[in-house]
GROMACS .gro file of C-alpha atoms in nm:
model
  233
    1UNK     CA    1  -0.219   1.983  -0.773
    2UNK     CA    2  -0.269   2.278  -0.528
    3UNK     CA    3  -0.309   2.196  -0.160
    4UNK     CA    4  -0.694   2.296  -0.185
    5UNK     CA    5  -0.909   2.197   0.081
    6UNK     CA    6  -1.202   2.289  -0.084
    7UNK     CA    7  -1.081   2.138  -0.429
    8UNK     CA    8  -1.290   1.797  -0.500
    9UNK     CA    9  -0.983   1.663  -0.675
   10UNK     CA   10  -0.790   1.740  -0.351
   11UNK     CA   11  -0.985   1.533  -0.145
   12UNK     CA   12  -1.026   1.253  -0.434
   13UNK     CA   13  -0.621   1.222  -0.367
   14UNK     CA   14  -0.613   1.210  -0.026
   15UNK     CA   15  -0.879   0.952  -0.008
   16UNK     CA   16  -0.646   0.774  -0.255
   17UNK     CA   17  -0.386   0.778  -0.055
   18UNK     CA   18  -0.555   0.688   0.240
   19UNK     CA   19  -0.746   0.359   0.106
   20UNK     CA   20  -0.388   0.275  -0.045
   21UNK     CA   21  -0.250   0.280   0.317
   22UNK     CA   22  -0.538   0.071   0.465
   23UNK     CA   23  -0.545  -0.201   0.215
   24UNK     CA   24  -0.162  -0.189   0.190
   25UNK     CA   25  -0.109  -0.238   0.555
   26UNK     CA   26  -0.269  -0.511   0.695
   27UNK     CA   27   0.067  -0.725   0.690
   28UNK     CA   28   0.221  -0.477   0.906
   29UNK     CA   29  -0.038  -0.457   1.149
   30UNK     CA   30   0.000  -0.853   1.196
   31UNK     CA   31   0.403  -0.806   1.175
   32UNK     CA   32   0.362  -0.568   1.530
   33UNK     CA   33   0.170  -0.806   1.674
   34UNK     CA   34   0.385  -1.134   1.649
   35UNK     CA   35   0.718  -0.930   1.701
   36UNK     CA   36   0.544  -0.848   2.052
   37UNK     CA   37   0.374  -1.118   2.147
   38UNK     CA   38   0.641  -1.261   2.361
   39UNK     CA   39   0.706  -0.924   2.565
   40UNK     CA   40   0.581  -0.874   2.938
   41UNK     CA   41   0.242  -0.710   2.928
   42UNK     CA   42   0.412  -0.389   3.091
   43UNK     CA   43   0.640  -0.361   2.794
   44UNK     CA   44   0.415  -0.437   2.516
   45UNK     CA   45   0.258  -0.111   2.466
   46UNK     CA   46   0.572   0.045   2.459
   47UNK     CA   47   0.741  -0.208   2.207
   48UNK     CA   48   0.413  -0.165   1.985
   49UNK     CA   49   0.441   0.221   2.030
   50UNK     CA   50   0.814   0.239   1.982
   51UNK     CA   51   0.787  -0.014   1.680
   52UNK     CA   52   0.506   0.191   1.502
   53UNK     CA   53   0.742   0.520   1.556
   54UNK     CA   54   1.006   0.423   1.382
   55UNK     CA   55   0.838   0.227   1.102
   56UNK     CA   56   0.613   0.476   1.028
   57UNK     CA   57   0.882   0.804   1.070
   58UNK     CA   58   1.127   0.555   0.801
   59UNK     CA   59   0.850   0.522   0.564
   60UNK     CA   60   0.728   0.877   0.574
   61UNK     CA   61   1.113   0.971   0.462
   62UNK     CA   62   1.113   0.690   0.252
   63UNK     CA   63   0.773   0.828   0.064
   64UNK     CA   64   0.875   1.144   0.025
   65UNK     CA   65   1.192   1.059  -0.127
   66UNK     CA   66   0.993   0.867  -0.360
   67UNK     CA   67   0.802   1.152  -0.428
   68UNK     CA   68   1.072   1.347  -0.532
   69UNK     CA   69   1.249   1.132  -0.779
   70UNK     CA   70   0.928   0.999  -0.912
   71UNK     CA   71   0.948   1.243  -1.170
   72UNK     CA   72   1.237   1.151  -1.298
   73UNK     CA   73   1.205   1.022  -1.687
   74UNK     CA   74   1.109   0.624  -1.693
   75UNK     CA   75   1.119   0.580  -1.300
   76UNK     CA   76   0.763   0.656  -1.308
   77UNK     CA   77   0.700   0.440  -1.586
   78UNK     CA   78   0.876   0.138  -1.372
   79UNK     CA   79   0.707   0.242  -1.041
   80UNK     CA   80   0.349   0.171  -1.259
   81UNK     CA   81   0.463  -0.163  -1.372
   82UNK     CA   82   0.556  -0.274  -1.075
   83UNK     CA   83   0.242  -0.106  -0.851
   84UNK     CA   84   0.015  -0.340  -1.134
   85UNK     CA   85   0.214  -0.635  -1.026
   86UNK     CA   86   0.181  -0.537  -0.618
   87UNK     CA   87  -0.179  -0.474  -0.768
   88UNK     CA   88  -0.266  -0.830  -0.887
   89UNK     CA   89  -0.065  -1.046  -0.655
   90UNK     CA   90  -0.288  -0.821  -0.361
   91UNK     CA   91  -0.559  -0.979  -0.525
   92UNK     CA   92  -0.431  -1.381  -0.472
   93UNK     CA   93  -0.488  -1.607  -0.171
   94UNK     CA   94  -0.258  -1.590   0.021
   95UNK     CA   95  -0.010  -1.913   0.083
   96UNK     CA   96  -0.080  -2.101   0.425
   97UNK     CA   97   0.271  -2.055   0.563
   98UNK     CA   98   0.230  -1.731   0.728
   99UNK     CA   99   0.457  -1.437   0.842
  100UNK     CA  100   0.815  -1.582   0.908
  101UNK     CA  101   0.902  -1.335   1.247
  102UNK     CA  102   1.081  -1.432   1.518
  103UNK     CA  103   0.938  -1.283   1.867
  104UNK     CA  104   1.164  -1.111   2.085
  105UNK     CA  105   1.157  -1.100   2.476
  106UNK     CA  106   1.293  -0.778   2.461
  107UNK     CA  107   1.150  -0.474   2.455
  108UNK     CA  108   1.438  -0.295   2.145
  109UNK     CA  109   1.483  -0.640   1.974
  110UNK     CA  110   1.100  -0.603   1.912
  111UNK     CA  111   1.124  -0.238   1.825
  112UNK     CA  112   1.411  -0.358   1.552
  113UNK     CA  113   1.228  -0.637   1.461
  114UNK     CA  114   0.921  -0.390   1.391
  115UNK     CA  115   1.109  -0.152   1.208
  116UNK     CA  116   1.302  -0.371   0.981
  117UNK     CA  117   1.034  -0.573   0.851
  118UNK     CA  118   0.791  -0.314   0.797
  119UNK     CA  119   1.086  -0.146   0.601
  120UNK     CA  120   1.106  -0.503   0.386
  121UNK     CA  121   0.729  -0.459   0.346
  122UNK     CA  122   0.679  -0.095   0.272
  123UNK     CA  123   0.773  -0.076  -0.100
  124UNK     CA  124   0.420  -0.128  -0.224
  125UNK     CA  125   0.309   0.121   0.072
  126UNK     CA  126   0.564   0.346  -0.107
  127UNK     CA  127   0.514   0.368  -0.451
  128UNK     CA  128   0.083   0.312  -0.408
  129UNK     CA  129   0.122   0.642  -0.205
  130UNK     CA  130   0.379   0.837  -0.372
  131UNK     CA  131   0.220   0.789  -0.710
  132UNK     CA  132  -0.165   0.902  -0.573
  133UNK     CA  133   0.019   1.213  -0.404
  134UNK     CA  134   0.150   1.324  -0.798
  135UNK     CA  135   0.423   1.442  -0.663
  136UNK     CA  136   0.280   1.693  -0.426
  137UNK     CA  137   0.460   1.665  -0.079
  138UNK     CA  138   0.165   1.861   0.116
  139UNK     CA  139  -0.063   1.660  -0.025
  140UNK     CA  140   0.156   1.381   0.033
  141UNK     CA  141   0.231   1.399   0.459
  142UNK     CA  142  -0.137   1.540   0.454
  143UNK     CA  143  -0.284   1.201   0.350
  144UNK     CA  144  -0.029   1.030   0.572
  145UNK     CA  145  -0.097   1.199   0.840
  146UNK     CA  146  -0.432   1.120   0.803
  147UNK     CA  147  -0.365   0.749   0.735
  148UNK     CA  148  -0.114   0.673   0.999
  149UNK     CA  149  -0.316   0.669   1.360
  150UNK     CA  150  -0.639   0.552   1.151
  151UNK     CA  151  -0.406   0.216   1.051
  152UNK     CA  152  -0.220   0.227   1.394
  153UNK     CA  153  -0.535   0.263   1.601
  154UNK     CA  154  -0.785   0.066   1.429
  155UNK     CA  155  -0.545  -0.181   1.206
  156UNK     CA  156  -0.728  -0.477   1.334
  157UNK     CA  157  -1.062  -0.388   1.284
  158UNK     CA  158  -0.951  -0.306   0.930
  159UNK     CA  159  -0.825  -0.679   0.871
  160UNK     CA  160  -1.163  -0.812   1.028
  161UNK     CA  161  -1.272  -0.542   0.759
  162UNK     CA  162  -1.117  -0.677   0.496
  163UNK     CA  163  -1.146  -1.070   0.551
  164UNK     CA  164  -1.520  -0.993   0.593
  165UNK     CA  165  -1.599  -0.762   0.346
  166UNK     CA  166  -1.357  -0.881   0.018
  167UNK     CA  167  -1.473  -0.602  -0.184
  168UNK     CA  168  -1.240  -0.377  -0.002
  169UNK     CA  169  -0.965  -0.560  -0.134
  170UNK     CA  170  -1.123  -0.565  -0.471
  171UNK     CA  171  -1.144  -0.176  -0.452
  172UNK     CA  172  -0.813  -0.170  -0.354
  173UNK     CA  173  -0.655  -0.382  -0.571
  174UNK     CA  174  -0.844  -0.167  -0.894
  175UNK     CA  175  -0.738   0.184  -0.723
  176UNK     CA  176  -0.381   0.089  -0.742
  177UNK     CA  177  -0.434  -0.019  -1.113
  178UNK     CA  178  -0.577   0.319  -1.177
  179UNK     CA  179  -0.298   0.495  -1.032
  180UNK     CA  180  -0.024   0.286  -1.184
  181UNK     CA  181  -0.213   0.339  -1.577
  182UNK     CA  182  -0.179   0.713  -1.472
  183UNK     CA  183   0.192   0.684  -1.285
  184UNK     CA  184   0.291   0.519  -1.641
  185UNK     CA  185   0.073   0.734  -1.861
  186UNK     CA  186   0.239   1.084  -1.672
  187UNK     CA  187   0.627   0.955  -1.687
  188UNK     CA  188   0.800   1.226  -1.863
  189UNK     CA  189   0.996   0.922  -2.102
  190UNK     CA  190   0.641   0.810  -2.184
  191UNK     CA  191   0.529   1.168  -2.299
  192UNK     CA  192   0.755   1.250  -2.485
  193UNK     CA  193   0.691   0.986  -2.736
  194UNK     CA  194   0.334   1.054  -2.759
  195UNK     CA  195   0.180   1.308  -2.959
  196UNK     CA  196  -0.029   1.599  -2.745
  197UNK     CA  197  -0.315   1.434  -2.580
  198UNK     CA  198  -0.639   1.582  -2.443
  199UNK     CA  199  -0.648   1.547  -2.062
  200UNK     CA  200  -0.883   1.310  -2.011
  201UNK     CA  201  -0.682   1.051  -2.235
  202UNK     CA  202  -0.464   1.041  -1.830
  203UNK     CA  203  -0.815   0.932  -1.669
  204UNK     CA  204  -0.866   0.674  -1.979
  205UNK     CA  205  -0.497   0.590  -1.864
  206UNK     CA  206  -0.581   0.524  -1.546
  207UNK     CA  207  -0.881   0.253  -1.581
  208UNK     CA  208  -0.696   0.105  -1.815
  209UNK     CA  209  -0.455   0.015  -1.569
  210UNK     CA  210  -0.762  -0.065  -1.319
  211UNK     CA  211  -0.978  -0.315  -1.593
  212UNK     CA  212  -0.640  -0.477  -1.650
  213UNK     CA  213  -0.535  -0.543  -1.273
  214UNK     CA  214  -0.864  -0.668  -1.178
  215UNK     CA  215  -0.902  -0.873  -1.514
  216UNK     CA  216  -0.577  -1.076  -1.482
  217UNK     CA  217  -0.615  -1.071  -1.098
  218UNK     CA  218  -0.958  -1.249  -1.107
  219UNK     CA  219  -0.783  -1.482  -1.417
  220UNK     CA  220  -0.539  -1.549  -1.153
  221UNK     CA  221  -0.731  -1.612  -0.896
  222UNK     CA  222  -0.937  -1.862  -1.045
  223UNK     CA  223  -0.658  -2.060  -1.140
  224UNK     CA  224  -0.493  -2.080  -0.823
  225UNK     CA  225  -0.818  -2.194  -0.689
  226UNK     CA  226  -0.856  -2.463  -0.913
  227UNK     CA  227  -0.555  -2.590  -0.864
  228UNK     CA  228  -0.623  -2.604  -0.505
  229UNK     CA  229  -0.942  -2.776  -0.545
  230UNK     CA  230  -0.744  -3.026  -0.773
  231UNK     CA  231  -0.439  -3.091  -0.518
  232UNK     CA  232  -0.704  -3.169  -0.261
  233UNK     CA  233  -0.920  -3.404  -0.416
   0.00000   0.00000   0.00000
């Protein structure tokens, strides 16, 4: 893909990339808050801006490095199959016991603590975004660029976003399934034991991989529900 801004399929990718990062990045957002929450009110802006520096430069390296060796034979195939199961556990409540981060009092032990887990919790961030980018690396620090301060600056309107509006999630949770069916569709192993295929056999790919995340996320869903309801009554 040629770094087009007037291409439609362009801006398709970047808008990808950037509803990948949104939905993708609501733990983070909650991560920066609790690691500063203990900080003097002087120092918390600087422990959330410090924090969000490094985090974000380490997963912008850590992107495009996926980016790179993403086509590699099989790795993309593996990256797909595990961006459906990132896909469908996005999808499930979420357990009641919350984000396990210790607070810090000081101002680099938050920056560490900001860095490191968002580093635990980046690899879906990574391979949702590397895969939408098709291995384009313009395309690929375009989108984050254009990602990054909207998540930074607005993240918590985007969880009050989310919790309110669960489609988002939905839509989410279906992109990444239609990125993984083509991540796993495009891996060089893959092709090569296929016969030639017309093009649009990689969009057919592609929701595939959507109707299947949302299918057995829903399945999912329901049954963790009912087990709920069951364990209650």
């Amino acid at each position: 893909m040629e770094l087009d801004l007037t291409s439609a399929a362009f801006w398709i990718a970047v808008g990808q990339i950037i509803l990948i990062d949104i939905v993708l990045s609501g733990d983070n957002a909650v991560v920066i808050a609790l690691a500063c929450r203990n900080l003097a009110p002087e120092q918390r802006r600087k422990g959330i801006f410090w924090g969000v520096a490094g985090a974000v430069s380490l997963r912008v390296v850590l992107t495009v490095f996926a980016a790179l060796v993403m086509n590699l034979p099989w790795l993309k195939c593996v990256g797909g199959l595990l961006l459906i199961w990132i896909a469908i556990k996005l999808m499930l409540p979420e357990d009641e016991e919350g984000h396990d981060i210790e607070p810090s009092a000081h101002l680099w032990g938050a920056v560490k603590t900001i860095v490191v887990a968002d580093f635990v919790m980046s690899l879906d961030n990574v391979i949702g975004v590397a895969g939408a980018a098709h291995g384009n690396l313009l395309l690929l620090l375009f989108g984050l660029a254009v990602s990054i301060p909207l998540i930074v600056w607005s993240s918590q309107l985007i969880m009050h976003w989310m919790e309110r509006f669960p489609v988002i999630v939905l839509l989410g949770a279906g992109l990444l399934g239609y990125v993984a069916g083509q991540m796993i569709f495009s891996d060089p192993g893959v092709r090569a034991l296929l016969p030639s295929l017309p093009e649009w056999t990689a969009t057919l790919a592609g929701a595939i991989g959507a109707v299947l995340v949302v299918g057995v996320g829903r399945w999912l869903e329901q049954r963790i529900l009912a087990k709920q309801d069951v364990t209650i009554v």
